[in-house]
Structure formats: structure tokens, C-alpha cells
Coordinates of C-alpha atoms in Angstrom, one line a residue:
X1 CA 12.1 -4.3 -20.8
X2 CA 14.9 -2.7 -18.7
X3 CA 14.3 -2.9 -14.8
X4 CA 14.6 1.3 -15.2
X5 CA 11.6 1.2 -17.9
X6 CA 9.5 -1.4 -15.4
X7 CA 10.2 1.2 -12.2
X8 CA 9.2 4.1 -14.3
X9 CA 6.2 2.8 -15.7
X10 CA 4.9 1.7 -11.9
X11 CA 6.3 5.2 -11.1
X12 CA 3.7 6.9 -13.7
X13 CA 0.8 5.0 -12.7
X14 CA -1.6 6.4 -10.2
X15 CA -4.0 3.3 -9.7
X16 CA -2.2 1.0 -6.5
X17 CA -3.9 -2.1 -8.5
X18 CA -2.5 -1.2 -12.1
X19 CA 0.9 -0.7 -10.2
X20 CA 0.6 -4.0 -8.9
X21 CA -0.6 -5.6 -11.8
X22 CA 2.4 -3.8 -13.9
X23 CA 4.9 -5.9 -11.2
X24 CA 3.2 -8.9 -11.6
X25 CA 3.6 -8.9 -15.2
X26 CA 7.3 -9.1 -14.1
X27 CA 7.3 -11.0 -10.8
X28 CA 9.6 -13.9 -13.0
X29 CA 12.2 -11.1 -13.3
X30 CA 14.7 -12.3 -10.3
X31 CA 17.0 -8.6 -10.8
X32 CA 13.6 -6.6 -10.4
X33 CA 13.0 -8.7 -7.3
X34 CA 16.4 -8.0 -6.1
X35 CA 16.4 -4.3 -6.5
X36 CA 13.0 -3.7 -5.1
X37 CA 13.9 -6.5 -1.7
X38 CA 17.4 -4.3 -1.5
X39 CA 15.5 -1.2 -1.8
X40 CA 12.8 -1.8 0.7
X41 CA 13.9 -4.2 3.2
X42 CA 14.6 -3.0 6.8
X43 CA 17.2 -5.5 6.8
X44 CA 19.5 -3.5 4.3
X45 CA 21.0 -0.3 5.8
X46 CA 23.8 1.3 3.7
X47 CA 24.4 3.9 6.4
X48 CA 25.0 6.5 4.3
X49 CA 23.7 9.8 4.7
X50 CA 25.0 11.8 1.7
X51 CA 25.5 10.1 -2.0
X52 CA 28.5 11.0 -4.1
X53 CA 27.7 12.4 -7.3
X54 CA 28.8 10.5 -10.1
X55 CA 31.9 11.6 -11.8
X56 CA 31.5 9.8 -15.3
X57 CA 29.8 7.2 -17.1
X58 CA 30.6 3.3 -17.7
X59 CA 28.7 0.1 -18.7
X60 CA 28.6 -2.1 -16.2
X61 CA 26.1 -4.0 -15.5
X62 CA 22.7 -3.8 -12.9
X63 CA 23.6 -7.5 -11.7
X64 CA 27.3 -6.8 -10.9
X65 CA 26.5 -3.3 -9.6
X66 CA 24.7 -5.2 -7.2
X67 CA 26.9 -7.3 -6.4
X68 CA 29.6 -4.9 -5.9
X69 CA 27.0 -3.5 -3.2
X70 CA 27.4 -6.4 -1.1
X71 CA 30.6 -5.2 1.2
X72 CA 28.4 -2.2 1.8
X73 CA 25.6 -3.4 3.4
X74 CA 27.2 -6.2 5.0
X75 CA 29.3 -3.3 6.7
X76 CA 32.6 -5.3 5.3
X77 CA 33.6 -1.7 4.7
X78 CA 32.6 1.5 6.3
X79 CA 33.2 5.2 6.4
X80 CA 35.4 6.1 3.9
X81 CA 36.2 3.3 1.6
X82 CA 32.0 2.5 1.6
X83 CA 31.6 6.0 0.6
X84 CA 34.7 5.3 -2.3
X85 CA 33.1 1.6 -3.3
X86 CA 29.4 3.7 -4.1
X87 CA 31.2 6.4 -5.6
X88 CA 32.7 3.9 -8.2
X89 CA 29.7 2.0 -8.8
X90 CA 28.1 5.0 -9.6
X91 CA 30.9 6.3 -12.3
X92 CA 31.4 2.9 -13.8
X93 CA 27.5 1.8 -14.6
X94 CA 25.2 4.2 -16.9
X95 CA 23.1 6.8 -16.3
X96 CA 19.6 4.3 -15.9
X97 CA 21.7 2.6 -13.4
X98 CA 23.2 5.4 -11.5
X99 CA 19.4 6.2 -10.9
X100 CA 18.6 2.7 -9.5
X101 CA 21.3 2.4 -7.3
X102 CA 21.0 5.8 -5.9
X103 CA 17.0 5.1 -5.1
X104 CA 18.2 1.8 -3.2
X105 CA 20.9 3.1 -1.1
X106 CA 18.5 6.0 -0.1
X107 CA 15.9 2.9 0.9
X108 CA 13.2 4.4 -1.9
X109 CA 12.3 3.1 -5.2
X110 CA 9.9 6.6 -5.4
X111 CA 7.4 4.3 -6.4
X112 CA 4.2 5.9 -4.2
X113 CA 2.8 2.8 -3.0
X114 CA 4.6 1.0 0.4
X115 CA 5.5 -1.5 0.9
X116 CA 2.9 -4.0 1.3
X117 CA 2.5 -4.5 -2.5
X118 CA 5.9 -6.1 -2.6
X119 CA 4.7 -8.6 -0.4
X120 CA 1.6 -8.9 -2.6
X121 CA 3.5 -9.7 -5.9
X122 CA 6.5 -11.9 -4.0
X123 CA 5.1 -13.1 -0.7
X124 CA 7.5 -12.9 2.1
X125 CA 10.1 -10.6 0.3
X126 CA 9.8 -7.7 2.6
X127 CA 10.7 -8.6 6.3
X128 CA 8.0 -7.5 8.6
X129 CA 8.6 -5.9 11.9
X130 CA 8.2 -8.5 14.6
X131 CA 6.8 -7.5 18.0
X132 CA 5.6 -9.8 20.9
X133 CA 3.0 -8.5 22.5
X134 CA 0.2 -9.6 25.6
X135 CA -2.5 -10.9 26.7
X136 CA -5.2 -9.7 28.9
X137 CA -5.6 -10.5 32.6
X138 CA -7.3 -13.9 33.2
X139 CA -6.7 -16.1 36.2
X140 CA -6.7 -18.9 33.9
X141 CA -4.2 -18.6 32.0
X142 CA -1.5 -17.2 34.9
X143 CA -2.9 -20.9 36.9
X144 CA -1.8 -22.6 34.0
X145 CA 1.2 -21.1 33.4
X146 CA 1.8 -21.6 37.6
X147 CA 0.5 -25.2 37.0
X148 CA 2.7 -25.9 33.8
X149 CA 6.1 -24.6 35.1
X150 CA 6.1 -23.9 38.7
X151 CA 7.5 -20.8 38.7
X152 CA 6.7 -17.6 36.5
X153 CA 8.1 -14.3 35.8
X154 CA 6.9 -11.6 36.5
X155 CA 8.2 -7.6 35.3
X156 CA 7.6 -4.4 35.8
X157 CA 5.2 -3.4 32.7
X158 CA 6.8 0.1 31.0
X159 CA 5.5 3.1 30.7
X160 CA 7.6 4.4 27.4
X161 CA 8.1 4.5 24.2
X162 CA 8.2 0.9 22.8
X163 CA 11.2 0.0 20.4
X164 CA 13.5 -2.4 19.3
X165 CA 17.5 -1.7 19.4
X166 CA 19.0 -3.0 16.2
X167 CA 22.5 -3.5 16.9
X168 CA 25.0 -4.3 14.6
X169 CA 28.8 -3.9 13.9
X170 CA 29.0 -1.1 16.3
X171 CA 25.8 0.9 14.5
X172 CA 22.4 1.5 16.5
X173 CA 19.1 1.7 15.0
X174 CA 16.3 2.2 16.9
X175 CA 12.7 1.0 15.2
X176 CA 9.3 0.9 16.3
X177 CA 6.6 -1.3 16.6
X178 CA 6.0 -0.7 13.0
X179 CA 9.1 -0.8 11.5
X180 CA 9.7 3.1 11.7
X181 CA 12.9 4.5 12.6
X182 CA 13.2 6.4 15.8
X183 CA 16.2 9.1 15.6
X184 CA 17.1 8.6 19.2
X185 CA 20.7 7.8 20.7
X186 CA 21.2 6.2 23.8
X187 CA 25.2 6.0 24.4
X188 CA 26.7 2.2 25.2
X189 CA 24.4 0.1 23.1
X190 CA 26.8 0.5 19.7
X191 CA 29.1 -1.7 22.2
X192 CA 27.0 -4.7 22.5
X193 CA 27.1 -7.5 20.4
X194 CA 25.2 -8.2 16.9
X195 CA 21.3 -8.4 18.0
X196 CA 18.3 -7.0 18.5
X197 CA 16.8 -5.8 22.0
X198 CA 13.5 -5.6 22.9
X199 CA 12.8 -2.7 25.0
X200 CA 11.0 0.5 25.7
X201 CA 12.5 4.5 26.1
X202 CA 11.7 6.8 28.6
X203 CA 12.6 9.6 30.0
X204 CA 14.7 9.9 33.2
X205 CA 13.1 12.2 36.0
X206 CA 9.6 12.4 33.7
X207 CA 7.3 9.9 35.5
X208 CA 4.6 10.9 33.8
X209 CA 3.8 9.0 30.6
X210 CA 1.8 10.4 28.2
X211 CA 4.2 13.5 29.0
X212 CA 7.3 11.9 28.7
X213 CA 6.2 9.7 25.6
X214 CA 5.3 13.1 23.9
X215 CA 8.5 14.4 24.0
X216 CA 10.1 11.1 23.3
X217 CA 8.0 11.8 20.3
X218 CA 8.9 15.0 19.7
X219 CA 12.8 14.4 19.6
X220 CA 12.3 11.9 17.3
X221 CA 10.3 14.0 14.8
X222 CA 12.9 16.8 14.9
X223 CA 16.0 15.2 14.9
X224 CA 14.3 12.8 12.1
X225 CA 13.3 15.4 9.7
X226 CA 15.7 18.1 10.1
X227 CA 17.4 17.8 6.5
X228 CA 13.5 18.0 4.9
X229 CA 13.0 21.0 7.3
X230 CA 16.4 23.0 6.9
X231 CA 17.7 24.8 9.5
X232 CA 15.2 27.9 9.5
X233 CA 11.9 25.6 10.3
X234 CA 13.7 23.3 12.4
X235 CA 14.7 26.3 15.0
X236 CA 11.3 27.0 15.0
X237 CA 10.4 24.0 16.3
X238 CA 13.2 23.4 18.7
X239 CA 12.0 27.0 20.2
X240 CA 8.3 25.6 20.4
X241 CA 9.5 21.9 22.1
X242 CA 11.1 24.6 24.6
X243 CA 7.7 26.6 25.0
X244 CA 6.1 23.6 25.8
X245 CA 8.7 21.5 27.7
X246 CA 10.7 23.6 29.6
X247 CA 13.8 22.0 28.5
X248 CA 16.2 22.5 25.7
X249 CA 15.7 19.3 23.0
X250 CA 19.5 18.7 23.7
X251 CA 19.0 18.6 27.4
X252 CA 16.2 16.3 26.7
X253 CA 18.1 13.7 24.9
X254 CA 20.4 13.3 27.8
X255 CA 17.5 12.0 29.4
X256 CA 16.7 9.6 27.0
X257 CA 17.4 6.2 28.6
X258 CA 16.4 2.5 27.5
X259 CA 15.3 -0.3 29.1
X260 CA 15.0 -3.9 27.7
X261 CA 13.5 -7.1 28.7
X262 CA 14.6 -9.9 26.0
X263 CA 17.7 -10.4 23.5
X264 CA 17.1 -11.8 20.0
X265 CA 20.0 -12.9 17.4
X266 CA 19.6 -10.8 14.1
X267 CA 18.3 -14.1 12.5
X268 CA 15.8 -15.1 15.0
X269 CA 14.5 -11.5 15.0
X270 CA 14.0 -11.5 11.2
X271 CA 12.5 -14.9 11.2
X272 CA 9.7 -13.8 13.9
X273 CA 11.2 -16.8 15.6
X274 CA 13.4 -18.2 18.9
X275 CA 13.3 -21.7 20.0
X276 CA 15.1 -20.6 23.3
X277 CA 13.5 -20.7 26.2
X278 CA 12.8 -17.0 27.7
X279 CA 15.2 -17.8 30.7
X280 CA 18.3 -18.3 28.3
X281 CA 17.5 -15.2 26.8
X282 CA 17.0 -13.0 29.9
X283 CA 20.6 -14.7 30.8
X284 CA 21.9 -13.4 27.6
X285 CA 20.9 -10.3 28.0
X286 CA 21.8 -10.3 32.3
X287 CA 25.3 -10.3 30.7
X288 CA 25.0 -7.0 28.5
X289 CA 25.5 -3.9 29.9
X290 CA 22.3 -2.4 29.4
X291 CA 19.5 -1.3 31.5
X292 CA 17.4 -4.6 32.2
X293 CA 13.5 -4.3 33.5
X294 CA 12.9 -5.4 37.3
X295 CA 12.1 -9.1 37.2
X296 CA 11.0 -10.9 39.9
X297 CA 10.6 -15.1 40.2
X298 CA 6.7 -16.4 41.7
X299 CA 5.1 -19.6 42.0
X300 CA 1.9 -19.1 43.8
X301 CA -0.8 -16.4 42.3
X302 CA -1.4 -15.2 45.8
X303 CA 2.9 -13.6 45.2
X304 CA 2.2 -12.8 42.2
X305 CA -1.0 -10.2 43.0
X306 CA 1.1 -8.9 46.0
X307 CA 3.6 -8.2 43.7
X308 CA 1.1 -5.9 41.5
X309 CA -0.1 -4.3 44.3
X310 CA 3.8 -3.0 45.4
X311 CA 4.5 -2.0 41.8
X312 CA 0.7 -0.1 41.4
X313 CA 1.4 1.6 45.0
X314 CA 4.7 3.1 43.5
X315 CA 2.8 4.7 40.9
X316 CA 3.2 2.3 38.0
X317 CA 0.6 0.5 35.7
X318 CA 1.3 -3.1 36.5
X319 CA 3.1 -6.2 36.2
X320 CA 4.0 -8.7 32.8
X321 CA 3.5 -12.4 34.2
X322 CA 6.3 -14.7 31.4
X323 CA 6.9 -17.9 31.2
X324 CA 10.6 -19.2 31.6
X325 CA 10.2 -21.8 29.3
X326 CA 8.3 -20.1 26.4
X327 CA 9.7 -19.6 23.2
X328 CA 10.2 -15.8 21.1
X329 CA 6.8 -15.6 19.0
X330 CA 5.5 -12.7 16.7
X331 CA 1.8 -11.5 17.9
X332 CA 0.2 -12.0 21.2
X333 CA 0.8 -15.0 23.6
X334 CA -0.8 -16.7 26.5
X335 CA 3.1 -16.7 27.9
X336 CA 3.0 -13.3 28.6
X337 CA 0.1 -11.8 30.5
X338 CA -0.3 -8.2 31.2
X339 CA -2.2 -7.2 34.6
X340 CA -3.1 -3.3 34.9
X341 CA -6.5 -1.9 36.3
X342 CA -7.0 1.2 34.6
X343 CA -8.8 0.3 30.9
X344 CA -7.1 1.7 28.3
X345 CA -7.9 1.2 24.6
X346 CA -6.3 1.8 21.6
X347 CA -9.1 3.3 18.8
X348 CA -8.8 4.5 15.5
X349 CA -9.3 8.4 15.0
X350 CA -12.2 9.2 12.5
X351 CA -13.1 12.7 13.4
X352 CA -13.2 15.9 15.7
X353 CA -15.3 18.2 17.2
X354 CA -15.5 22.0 17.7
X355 CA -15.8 22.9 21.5
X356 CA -17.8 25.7 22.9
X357 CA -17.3 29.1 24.0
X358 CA -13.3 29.7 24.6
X359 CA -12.9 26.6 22.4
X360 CA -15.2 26.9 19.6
X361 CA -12.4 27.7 17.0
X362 CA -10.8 24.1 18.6
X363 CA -11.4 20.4 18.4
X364 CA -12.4 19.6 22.0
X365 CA -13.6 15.7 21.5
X366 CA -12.1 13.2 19.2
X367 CA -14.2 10.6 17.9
X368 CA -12.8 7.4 17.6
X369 CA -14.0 3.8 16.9
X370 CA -12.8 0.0 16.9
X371 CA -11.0 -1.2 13.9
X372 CA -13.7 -3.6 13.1
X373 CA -16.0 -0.2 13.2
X374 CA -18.6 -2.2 16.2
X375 CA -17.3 0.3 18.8
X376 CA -17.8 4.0 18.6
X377 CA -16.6 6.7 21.3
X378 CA -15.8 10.6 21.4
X379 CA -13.0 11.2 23.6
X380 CA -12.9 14.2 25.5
X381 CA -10.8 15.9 28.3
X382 CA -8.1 17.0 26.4
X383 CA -5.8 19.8 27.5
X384 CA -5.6 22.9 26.2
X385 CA -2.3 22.4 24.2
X386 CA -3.7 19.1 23.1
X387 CA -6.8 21.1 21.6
X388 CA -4.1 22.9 19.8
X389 CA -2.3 20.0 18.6
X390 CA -5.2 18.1 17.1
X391 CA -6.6 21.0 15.2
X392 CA -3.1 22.1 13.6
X393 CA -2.6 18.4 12.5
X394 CA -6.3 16.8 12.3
X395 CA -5.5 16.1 8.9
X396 CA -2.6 13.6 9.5
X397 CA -4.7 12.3 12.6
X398 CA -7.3 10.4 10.7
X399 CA -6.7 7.1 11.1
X400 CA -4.0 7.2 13.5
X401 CA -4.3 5.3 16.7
X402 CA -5.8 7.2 20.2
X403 CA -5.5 5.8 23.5
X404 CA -8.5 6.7 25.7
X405 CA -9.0 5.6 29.4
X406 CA -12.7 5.0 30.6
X407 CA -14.9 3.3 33.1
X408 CA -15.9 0.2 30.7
X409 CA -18.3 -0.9 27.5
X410 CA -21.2 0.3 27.4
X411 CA -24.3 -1.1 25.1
X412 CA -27.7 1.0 24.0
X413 CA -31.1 -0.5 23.3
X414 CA -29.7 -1.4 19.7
X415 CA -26.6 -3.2 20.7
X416 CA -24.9 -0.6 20.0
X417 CA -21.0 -0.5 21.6
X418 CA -19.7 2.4 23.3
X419 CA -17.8 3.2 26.1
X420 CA -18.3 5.3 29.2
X421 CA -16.5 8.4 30.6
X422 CA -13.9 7.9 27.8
X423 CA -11.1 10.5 28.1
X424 CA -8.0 11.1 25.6
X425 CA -5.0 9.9 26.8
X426 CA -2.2 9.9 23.9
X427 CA -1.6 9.2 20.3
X428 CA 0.0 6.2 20.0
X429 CA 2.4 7.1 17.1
X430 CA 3.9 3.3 17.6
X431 CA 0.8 1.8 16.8
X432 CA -1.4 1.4 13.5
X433 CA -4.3 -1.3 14.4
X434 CA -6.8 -0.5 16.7
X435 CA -8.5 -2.7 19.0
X436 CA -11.1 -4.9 17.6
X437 CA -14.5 -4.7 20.0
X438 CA -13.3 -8.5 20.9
X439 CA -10.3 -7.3 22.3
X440 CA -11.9 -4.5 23.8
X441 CA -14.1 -6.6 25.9
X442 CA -11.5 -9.1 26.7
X443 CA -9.3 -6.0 28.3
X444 CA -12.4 -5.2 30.5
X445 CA -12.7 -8.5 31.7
X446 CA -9.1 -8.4 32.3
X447 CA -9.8 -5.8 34.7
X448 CA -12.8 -6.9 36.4
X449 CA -10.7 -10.2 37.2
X450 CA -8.1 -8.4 38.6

């Protein structure tokens, strides 16, 4: 069977499992394996915006077409002569194959079922987005990183946007936590060598956060779906980011600014993995010219706390403690400790409620629970434009990830978790797990410590 036939039958089916089964009937079939890794890794960008349309017909083959894809990707040749290469690919292979390649240049087998299926048939094949994340607040585990190395780290914790700057032969791309592109530019970084920052946006002269981060958001959607929207729909939305802003979008964007706090090689951040110590990386990245995070050097806890008190007085959420010596990992590490008071969780939306009186024909409360399902809350105090928001779009909401600040867990006579006062803070549209109730509780004892 063709690799077009095999595509086209997955296409057809509805069931996710029968899809799945239909690729592993095929999973010895190294071409299929190719097309579907060039088609859906993050690692592939072809940087084309517009295909050619093919001239004529030939017969060459999938394979070489392939192959002849290489320069492209590999940014050997850009602009123009990319565009040319593609164009006669596409006029020397046959009509099945025109079709293929078309589908993996545009990054999208239309095959209706993600990309974690890919990983299900050939494990590993699609490169996961990396991110190195926290832990809670414990005395513990800052005394032994005090104890192991003497001195610490520690950095202002940022209030943005979280993303990862993709840089490489002069191109940009900015990704999220979850591997989704960000439309954002930030001028200077298509200078700086091949690599991948870790970082976070924010907005200049918006201290606010949640504020801020929404119209981070906001710029993002628009200047990411403008093509989809045409130009009709996307002035009405510009207008509306006005309404609600105060600002033009394009005056917004100039305000756009990124900060970062480690340097990765392309192959260490595809890997998940850096055997260099964190102080050779900050001293790569010292040399960049790029915004770098406020860093300070400790070795007692008594600086270290003093330290979080200064930052928290100026109005931010805390301090990161690192270790110098650690290593780059995927997931959360006992190197890097996050201390902020306030308790803020991340919970998975499940449902909404009508207010009363002027906001009966709005959503007022969000309810929300753990991802494990053993903590339940409704979230309230939302603005009146919030309201708005989450009724227009409570259909896309469900299962999307709300942050809520609150006073703490709470238990009833059943065992039943909760939590108390919790209020809505912001959907975190770079996030897609919730907090388990484990990690809920660790993050209140994180704040009762400090």
C-alpha cells in the first residue's frame, strides 16, 4: 500500500484507536515513519508561508522527494531559491506526492488525531517540548542545596508569559510551555547564535500580571490567526483589543520585551538534557545581548529570605533559589526552588455558573478541580469583562487550566478537598495539567514555611 493510501485510510477513520491500530499495521514502514516525524516534529520548520502551486507532473519518487527536502529545512537555502527547490519538487513527483509534501511543509498530515499517537506507534519519534520547572518552598531542600555547594542562586521569579526562544540561522520562534507557537517578535534575538533561551514575555510599563499576560495572549491569538480570520474579522478584533486595552495592538507589540534566565544548544534542548553546570550556562548567556533576569549569589538562608523580602516589597511574587552546579533537566527539580507567599493553583476547568441579578445571563463562578479529580473548588470574583469572556468561549474553556488564588485547603467531614476563599485569577493558556491534590498541598506547605 502506497504511504498516500495508508494516510488516507487513517484520514477516513473516526475511531483514535482504529487510527492507531491502521499505523501499527504499518509501523515497519520506515518512509511512513519519515513523513509523519517530518510532518509533525517541532524540530522541522520549512519557514514557508505560502506553497507554490505545482506547474506539471513527474515521477519521482516519495524517498528522493524527501530527500531533496533536506537543504530546506536545514535552512542550507532560504527565501527565494527554498521557495524554487519546493516548487520543483512539487512539478517533478505525481499528484499522490504533491499532496504529501504539501501536508508536511504546512506541518499537518490532516490526519485528526495529534500528535501523541505517533509517539504511541514509534516511541520517541515526536520531540516533546522540554520545560524545567520548580519546586515548592521547603527549608530543606534550600539547606541542602546551601550545605552541598556553598553558595546558591537566587532570581527574580517572572511574572509573564513563559516561552522558549528558538533561534536559529537568523529565524526566531517563540514556543510555549506546550510546544505551541507564540506569534510574537521581539527585535535582536534573530542575532544571536543557534539555541534555545529559556525565558518569559512581558509587557513593559504593564506591572500588572494577569493584565499584561492577557494581552500578551491576545497579540498572539490575532497575529496567529489572521490568514484563518481574513481581514474583515480580524479588524474586528483588533478594534475590540482596543476597547478593552486602551492601546492600539501595534503599539502593544512594541512593548513586548523578553527576559531569559538559561541558554540551551539546539541539541541539548531536544534531548531534554545539559550536563553543564547552571553557572556555565548563565555565562553563556551573560555574553548574549539579551535581557537576562536579576540574579543575585547567597550562602546563608538568613540572605537568601532578606532577599525575598526586598523583591516582595517591590511588588513582585518572589524569588527562584538554583543551584550553580546543577545540570539542565526536563520536569521539576529540587535545584530550583520557588519561594512566593500568595497560593496559587493551577486547576482544570469543568464548569460555570449563572450569577444573579445584573449577572444572571453570565457565568459568575468557575468550577474547577485537581487533575487527579480529589480537589474540587468554584472560583469566583471575576470581573465584569471576565464574565463576558468565559460565557462567549465556555465551550473552548472546558478543560483548560485556571489559576485561582485562595487562603489554603480546606477538608469537610467526608474528607472531602476544597479550598477556601478561592478567587479567579487567569487562564493559563501555557499550561495543560493541573495540579494534582499532592502538589496542591505541597504548595501550601510551601507557604506556611515561608
Amino acid at each position: 500500500m502506497t504511504i498516500y493510501k495508508i494516510l488516507k485510510e487513517v484520514a477516513n477513520e473516526s475511531s483514535t484507536n482504529k487510527k492507531e491500530e491502521i499505523l501499527r499495521t504499518h509501523s515497519d514502514n520506515e518512509l511512513l515513519k519519515r513523513v509523519c516525524y517530518l510532518a509533525e516534529s517541532p524540530r522541522i520548520k520549512f519557514y514557508i508561508k505560502q506553497l507554490p502551486e505545482p506547474e506539471s507532473f513527474g515521477d519521482i519518487q516519495l524517498d528522493d522527494c524527501l530527500e531533496l527536502l533536506i537543504p530546506v529545512y536545514s535552512r542550507e537555502v532560504t527565501g527565494g531559491e527554498a521557495f524554487e527547490r519546493i516548487q520543483n519538487i512539487l512539478n517533478y513527483t505525481t499528484k499522490e506526492n504533491q499532496e504529501i509534501i504539501s501536508k508536511i511543509i504546512l506541518k499537518d498530515l490532516r490526519l485528526n488525531c495529534g500528535t501523541k499517537i505517533f509517539n504511541k506507534v514509534w516511541p520517541g519519534l515526536i520531540e516533546t517540548t522540554p520545560y524545567q520547572g520548580c519546586k515548592p518552598f521547603s527549608r530543606k531542600l534550600v539547606d541542602k542545596l546551601l550545605s552541598e555547594e556553598g553558595e546558591v542562586y537566587s532570581q527574580l521569579k517572572m511574572d509573564g508569559c513563559y516561552s522558549n526562544a528558538i533561534i536559529f540561522n537568523g529565524s526566531v520562534e517563540f514556543v510555549s510551555r506546550q510546544g505551541e507557537e507564540q506569534f510574537i517578535e521581539v527585535p535582536g534575538l534573530e542575532k544571536l547564535p543557534n539555541g534555545v533561551l529559556n525565558g518569559e514575555l512581558t509587557l513593559e510599563g504593564i506591572p500588572n500580571r494577569a493584565q499584561a499576560n492577557g494581552i500578551i495572549r491576545s497579540i498572539i491569538d490575532i497575529e496567529g490567526k489572521r490568514e484563518e480570520r481574513g481581514e474583515v474579522e480580524t479588524a474586528k478584533k483588533e478594534k475590540a483589543f482596543v476597547k478593552k486595552n486602551g492601546i492600539t495592538l501595534e503599539e502593544a507589540k512594541t512593548k513586548v520585551t523578553y527576559t531569559a534566565w538559561d541558554f540551551l544548544t539546539l541539541d541539548e534542548y531536544y534531548s531534554k538534557y545539559s550536563e553543564r553546570p547552571y553557572f556555565e550556562r548563565l555565562e553563556a548567556l551573560s555574553e548574549l545581548e539579551v535581557n537576562i533576569v536579576p540574579t543575585w549569589v547567597f550562602s546563608t538562608f538568613k540572605d537568601i529570605m532578606e532577599n525575598y523580602q526586598e523583591v516582595v516589597q517591590k511588588g513582585f511574587e518572589g524569588i527562584v533559589v538554583k543551584s550553580m552546579k546543577a545540570p539542565w533537566k526536563d520536569g521539576k527539580h529540587p535545584s530550583n526552588i520557588k519561594i512566593k507567599e500568595e497560593i496559587n493553583l493551577d486547576l482544570k476547568i469543568v464548569g460555570f455558573n449563572y450569577g444573579t441579578g445584573k449577572n444572571s445571563n453570565v457565568y459568575s463562578s468557575v468550577n474547577v478541580e485537581s487533575s487527579d479529580g480529589l480537589l474540587k473548588a468554584t472560583a469566583a470574583g471575576l470581573k465584569e469583562a471576565e464574565m463576558k469572556f468565559v460565557t462567549d468561549n465556555s465551550e473552548e474553556l472546558l478543560g483548560k487550566i485556571l489559576e485561582i488564588k485562595c487562603n489554603g485547603l480546606s477538608q469537610d467531614r467526608e474528607g472531602n478537598y476544597s479550598v477556601l476563599s478561592p478567587v479567579f485569577v487567569e487562564i493559563r493558556a501555557d499550561k495543560t495539567e493541573a495540579n494534582s491534590l499532592e502538589e496542591c498541598k505541597e504548595i501550601q506547605e510551601a507557604s506556611r514555611n515561608i
